[in-house]
Short mmCIF file of N, CA, C and O in Angstrom, two decimals:
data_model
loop_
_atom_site.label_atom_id
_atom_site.label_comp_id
_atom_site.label_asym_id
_atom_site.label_seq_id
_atom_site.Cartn_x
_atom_site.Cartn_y
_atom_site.Cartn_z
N UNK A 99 -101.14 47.63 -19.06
CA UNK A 99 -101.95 48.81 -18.99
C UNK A 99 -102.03 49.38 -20.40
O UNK A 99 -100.98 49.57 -21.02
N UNK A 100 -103.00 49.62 -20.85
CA UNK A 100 -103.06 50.36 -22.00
C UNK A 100 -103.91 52.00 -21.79
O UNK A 100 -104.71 52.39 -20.94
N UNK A 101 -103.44 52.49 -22.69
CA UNK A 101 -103.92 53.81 -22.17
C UNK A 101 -103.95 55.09 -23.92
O UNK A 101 -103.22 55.05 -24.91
N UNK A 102 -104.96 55.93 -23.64
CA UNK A 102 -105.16 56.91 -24.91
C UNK A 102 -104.17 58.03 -24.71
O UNK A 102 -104.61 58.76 -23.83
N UNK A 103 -103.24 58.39 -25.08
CA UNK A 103 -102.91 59.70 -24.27
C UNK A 103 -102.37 60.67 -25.57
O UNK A 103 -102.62 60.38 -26.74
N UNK A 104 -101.58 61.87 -25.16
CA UNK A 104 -100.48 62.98 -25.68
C UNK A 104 -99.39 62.43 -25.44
O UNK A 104 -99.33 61.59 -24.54
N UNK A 105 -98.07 62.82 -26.31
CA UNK A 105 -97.02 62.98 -26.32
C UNK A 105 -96.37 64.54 -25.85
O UNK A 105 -96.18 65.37 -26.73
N UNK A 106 -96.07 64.86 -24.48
CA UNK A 106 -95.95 66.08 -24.05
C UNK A 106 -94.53 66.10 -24.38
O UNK A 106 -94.31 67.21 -24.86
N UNK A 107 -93.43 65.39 -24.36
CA UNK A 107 -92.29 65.62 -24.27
C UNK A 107 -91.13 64.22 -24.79
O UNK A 107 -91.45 63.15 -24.28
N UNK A 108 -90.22 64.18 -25.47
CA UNK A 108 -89.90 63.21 -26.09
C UNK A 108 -88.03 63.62 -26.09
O UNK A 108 -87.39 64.49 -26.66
N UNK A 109 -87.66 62.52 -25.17
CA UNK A 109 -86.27 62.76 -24.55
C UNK A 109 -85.29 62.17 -26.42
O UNK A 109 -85.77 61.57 -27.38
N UNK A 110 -84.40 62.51 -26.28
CA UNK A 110 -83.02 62.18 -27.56
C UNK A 110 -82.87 60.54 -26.90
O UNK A 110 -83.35 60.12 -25.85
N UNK A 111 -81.98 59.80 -27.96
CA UNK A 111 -81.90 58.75 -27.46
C UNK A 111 -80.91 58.67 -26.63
O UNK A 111 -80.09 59.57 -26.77
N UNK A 112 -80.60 57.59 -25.49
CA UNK A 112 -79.59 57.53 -24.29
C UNK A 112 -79.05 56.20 -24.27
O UNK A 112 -79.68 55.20 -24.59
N UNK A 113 -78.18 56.22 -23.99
CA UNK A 113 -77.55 55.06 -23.86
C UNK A 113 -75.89 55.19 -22.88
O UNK A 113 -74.86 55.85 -22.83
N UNK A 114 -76.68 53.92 -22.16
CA UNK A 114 -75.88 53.85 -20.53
C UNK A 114 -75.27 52.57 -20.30
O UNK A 114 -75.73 51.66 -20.99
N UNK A 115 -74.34 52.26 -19.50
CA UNK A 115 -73.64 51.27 -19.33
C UNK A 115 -74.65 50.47 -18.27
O UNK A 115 -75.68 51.16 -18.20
N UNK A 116 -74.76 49.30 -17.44
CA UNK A 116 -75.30 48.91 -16.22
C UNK A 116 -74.17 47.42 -16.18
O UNK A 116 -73.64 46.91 -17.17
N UNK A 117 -74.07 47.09 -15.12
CA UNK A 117 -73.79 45.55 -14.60
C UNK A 117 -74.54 44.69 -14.89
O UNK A 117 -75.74 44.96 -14.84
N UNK A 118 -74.20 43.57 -15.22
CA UNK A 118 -75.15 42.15 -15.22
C UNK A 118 -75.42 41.76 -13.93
O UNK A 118 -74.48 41.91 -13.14
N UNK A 119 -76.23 41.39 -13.58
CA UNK A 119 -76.25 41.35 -12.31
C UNK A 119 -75.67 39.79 -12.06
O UNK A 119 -74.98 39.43 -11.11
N UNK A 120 -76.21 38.87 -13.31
CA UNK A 120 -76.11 37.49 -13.31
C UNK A 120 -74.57 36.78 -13.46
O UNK A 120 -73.98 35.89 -12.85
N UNK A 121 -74.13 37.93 -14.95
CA UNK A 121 -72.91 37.41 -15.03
C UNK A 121 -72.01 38.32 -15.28
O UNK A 121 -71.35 38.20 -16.31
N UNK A 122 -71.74 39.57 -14.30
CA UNK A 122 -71.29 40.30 -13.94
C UNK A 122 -70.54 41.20 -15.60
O UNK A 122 -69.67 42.06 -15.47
N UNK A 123 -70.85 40.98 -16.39
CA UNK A 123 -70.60 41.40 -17.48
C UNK A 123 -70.65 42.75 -17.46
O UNK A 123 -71.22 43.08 -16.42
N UNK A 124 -70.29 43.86 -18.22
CA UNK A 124 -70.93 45.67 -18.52
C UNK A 124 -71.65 45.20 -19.54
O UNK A 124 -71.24 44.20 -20.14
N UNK A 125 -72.66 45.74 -19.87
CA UNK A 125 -73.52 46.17 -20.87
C UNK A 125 -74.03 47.19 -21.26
O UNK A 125 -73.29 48.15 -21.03
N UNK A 126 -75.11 47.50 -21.84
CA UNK A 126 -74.90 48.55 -22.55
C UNK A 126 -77.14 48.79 -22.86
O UNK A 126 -77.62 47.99 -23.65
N UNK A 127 -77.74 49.44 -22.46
CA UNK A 127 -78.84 49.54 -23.12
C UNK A 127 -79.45 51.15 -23.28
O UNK A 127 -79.28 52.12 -22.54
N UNK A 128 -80.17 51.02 -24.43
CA UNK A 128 -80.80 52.08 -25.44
C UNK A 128 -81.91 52.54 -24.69
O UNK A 128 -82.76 51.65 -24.61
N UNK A 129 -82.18 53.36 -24.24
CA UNK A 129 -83.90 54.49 -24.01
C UNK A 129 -84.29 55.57 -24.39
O UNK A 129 -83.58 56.58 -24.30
N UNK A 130 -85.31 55.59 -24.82
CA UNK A 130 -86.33 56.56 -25.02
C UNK A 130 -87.15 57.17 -24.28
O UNK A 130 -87.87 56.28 -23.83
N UNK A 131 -87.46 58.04 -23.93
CA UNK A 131 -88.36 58.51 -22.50
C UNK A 131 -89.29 59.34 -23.19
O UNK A 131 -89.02 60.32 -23.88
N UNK A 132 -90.72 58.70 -22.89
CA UNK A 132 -91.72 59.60 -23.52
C UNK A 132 -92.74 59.99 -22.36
O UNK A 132 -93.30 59.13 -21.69
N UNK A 133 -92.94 61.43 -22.18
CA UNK A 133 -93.36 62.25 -20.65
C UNK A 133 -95.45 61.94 -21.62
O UNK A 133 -96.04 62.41 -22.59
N UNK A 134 -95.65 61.23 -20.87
CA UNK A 134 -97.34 61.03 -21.65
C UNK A 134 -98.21 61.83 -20.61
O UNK A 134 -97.87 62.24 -19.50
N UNK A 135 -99.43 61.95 -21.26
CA UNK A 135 -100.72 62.13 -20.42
C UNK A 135 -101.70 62.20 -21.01
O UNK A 135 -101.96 62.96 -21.95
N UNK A 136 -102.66 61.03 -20.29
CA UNK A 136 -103.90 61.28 -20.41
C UNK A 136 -104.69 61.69 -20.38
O UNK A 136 -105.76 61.19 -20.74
N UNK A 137 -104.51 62.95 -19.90
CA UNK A 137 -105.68 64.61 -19.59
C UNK A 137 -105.54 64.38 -17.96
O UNK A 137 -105.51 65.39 -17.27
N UNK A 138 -105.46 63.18 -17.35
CA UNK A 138 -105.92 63.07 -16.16
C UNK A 138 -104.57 62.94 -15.63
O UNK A 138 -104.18 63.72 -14.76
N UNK A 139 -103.56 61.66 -16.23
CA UNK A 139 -102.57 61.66 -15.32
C UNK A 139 -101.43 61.97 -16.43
O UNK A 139 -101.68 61.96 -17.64
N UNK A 140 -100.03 62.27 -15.85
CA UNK A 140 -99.06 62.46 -16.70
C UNK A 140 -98.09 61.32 -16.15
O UNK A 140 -98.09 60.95 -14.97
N UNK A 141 -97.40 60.89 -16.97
CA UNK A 141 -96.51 59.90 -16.26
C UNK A 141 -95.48 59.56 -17.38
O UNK A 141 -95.74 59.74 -18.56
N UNK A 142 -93.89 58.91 -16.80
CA UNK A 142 -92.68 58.66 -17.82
C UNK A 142 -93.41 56.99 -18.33
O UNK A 142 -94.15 56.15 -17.82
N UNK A 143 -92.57 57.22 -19.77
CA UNK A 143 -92.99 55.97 -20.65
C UNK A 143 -91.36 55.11 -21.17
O UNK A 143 -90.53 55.29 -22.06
N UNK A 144 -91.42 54.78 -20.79
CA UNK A 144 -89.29 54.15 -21.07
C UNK A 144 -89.60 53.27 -22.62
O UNK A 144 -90.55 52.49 -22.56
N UNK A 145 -88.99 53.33 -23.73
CA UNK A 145 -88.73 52.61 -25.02
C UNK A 145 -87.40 52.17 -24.87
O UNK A 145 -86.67 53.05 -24.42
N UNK A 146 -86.65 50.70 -25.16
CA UNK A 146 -85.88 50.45 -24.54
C UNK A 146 -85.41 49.31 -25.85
O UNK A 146 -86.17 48.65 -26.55
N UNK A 147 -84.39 49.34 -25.88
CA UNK A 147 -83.73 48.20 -26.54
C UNK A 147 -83.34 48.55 -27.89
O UNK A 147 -82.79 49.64 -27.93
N UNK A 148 -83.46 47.90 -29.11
CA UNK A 148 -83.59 47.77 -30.20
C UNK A 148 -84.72 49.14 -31.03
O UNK A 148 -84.55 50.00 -31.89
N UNK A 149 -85.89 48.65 -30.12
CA UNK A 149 -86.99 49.55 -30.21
C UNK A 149 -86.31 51.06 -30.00
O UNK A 149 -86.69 51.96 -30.74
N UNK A 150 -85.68 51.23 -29.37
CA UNK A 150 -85.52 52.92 -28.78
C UNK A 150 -84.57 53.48 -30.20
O UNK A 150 -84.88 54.41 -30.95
N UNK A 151 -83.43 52.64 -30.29
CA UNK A 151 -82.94 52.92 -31.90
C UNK A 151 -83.60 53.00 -32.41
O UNK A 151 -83.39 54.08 -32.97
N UNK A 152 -84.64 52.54 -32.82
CA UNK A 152 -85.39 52.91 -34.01
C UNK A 152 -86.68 53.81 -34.45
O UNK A 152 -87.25 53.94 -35.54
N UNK A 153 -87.00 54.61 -32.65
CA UNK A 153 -87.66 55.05 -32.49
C UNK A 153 -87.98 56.04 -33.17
O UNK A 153 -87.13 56.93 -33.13
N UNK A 154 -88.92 56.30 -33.83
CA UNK A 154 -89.66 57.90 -34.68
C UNK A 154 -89.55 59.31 -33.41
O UNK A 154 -89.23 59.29 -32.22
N UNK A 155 -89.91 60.22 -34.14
CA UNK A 155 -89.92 61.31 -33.19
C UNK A 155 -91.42 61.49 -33.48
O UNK A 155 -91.98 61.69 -34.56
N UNK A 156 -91.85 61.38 -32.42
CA UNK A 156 -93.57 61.35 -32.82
C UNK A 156 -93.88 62.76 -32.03
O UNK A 156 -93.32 63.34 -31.10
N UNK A 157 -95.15 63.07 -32.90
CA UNK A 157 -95.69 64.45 -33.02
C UNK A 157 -96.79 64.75 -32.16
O UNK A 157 -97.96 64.48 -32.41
N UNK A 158 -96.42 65.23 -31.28
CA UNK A 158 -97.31 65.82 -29.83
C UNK A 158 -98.71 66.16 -29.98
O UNK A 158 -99.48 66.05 -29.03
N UNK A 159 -99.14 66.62 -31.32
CA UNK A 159 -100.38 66.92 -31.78
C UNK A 159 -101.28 66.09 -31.86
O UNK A 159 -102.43 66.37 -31.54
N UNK A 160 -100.70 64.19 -32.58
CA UNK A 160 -101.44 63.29 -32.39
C UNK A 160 -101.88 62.55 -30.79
O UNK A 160 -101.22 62.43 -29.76
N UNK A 161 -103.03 62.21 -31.07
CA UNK A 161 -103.66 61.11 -29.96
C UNK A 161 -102.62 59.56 -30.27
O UNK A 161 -102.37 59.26 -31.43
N UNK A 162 -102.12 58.75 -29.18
CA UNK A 162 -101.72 57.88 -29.46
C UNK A 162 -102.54 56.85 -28.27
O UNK A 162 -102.87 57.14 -27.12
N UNK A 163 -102.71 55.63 -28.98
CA UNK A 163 -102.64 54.57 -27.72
C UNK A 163 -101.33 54.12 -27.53
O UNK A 163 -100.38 54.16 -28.30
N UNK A 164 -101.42 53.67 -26.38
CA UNK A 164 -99.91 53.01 -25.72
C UNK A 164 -100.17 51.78 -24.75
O UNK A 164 -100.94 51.91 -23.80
N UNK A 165 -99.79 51.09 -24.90
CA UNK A 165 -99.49 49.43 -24.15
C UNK A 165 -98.51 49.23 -23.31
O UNK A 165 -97.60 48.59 -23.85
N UNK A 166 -98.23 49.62 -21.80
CA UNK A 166 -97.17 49.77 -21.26
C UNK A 166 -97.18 48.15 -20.16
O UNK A 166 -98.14 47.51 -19.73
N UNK A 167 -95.91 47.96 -20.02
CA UNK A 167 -96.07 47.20 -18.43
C UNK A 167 -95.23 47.99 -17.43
O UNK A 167 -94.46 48.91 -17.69
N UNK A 168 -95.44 47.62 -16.59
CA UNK A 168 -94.83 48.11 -15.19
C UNK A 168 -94.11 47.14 -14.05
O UNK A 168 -94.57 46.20 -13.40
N UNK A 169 -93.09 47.62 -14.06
CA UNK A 169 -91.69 46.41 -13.11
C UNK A 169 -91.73 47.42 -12.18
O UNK A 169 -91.70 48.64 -12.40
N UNK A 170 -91.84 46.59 -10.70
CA UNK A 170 -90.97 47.49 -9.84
C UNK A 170 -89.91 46.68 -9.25
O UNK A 170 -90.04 45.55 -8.79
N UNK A 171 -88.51 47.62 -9.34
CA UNK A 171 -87.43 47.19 -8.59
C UNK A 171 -87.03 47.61 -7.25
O UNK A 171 -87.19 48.79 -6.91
N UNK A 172 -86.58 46.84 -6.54
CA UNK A 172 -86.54 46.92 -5.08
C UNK A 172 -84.72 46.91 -4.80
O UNK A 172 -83.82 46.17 -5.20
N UNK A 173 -84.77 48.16 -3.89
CA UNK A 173 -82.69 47.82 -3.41
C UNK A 173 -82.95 48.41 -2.13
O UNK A 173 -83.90 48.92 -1.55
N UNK A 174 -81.35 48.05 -1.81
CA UNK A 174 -81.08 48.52 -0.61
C UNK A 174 -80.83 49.92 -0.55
O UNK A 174 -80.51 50.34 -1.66
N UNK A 175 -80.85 51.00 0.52
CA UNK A 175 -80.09 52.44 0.17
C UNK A 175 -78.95 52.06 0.25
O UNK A 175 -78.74 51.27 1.17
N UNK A 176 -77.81 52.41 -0.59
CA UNK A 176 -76.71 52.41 0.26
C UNK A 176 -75.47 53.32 1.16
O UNK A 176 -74.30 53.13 1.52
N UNK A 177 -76.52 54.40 1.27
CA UNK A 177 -76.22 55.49 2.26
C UNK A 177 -77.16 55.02 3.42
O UNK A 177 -76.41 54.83 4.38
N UNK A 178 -78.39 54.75 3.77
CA UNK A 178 -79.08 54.53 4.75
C UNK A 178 -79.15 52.85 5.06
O UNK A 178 -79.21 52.44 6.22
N UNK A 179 -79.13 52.04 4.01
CA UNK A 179 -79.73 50.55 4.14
C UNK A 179 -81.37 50.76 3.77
O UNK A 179 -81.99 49.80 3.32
N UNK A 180 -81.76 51.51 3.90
CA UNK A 180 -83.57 51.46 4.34
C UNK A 180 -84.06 50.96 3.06
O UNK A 180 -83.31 51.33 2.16
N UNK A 181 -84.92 50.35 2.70
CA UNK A 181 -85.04 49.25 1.63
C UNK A 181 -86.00 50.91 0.78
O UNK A 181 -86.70 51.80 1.26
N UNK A 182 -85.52 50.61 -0.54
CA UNK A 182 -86.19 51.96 -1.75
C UNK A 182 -86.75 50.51 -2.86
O UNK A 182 -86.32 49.37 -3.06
N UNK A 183 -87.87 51.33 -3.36
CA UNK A 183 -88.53 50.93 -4.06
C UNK A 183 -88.63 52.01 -5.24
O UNK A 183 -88.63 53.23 -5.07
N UNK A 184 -88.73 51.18 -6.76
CA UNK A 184 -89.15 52.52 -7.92
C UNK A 184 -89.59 51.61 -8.64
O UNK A 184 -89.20 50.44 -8.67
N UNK A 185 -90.97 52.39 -9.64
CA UNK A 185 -91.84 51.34 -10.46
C UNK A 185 -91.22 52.38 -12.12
O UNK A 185 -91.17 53.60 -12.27
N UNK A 186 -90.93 51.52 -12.87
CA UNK A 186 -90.97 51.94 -14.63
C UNK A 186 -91.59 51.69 -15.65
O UNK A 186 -91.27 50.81 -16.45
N UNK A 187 -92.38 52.30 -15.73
CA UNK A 187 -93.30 52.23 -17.24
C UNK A 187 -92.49 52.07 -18.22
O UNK A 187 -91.71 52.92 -18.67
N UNK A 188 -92.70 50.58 -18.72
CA UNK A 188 -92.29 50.46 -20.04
C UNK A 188 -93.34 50.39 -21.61
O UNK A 188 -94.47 49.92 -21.73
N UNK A 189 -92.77 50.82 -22.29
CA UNK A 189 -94.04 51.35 -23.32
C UNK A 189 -93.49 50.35 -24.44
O UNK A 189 -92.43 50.42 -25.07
N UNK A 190 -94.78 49.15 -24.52
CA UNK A 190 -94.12 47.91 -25.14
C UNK A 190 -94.63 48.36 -26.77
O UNK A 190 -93.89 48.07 -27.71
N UNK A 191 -96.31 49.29 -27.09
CA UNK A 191 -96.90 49.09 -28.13
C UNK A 191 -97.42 50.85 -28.04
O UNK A 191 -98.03 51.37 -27.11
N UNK A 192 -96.93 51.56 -29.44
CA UNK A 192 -97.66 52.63 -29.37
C UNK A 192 -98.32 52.54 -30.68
O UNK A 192 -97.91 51.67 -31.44
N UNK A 193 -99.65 53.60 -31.20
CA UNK A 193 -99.91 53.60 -32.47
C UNK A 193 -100.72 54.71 -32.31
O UNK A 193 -101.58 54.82 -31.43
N UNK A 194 -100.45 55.47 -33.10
CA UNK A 194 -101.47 56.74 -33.64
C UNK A 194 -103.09 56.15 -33.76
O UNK A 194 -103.55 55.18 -34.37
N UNK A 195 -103.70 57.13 -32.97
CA UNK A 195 -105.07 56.67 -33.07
C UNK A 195 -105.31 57.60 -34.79
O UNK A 195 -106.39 57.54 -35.38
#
């Protein structure tokens, strides 16, 4: 998805532990959370990895394009069982128009 938007809001960097799922390892990954909108829709933008370290603090005033993909992950509840679903915008390419 690519998209023109604002920078409304621009989270500090985070960094969280998670499980491997594969090889049960801890790890460790970097995010950035950028709250965007296009005039029309507003929606979270995740910067993640390497990228999120090195991320600029970009200036709300500019127009940016952005190049995102979108994963959705699927679990179980595990208070209910009832199967939950959540989709994450990841924001692979930004650049000041």
């Amino acid at each position: 998805m690519e998209r023109i938007v604002r920078i409304l809001n621009q989270s500090q960097l985070v960094t969280r532990q998670y499980m491997d799922k594969k090889t049960g390892e801890q790890k460790v990954i970097n995010s950035v959370i950028l709250k965007l909108t296009d005039g029309i829709d507003t929606f979270l933008g995740e910067i993640t990895g390497e990228r999120a370290v090195n991320c600029p603090k970009y200036d709300p005033q500019y127009i940016y394009s952005v190049q995102c993909s979108m994963v959705v992950r699927e679990w179980n509840s595990q208070q209910t069982g009832e199967a939950m679903q959540a989709t994450t915008i990841y924001v692979d390419k930004i650049n000041m128009m």
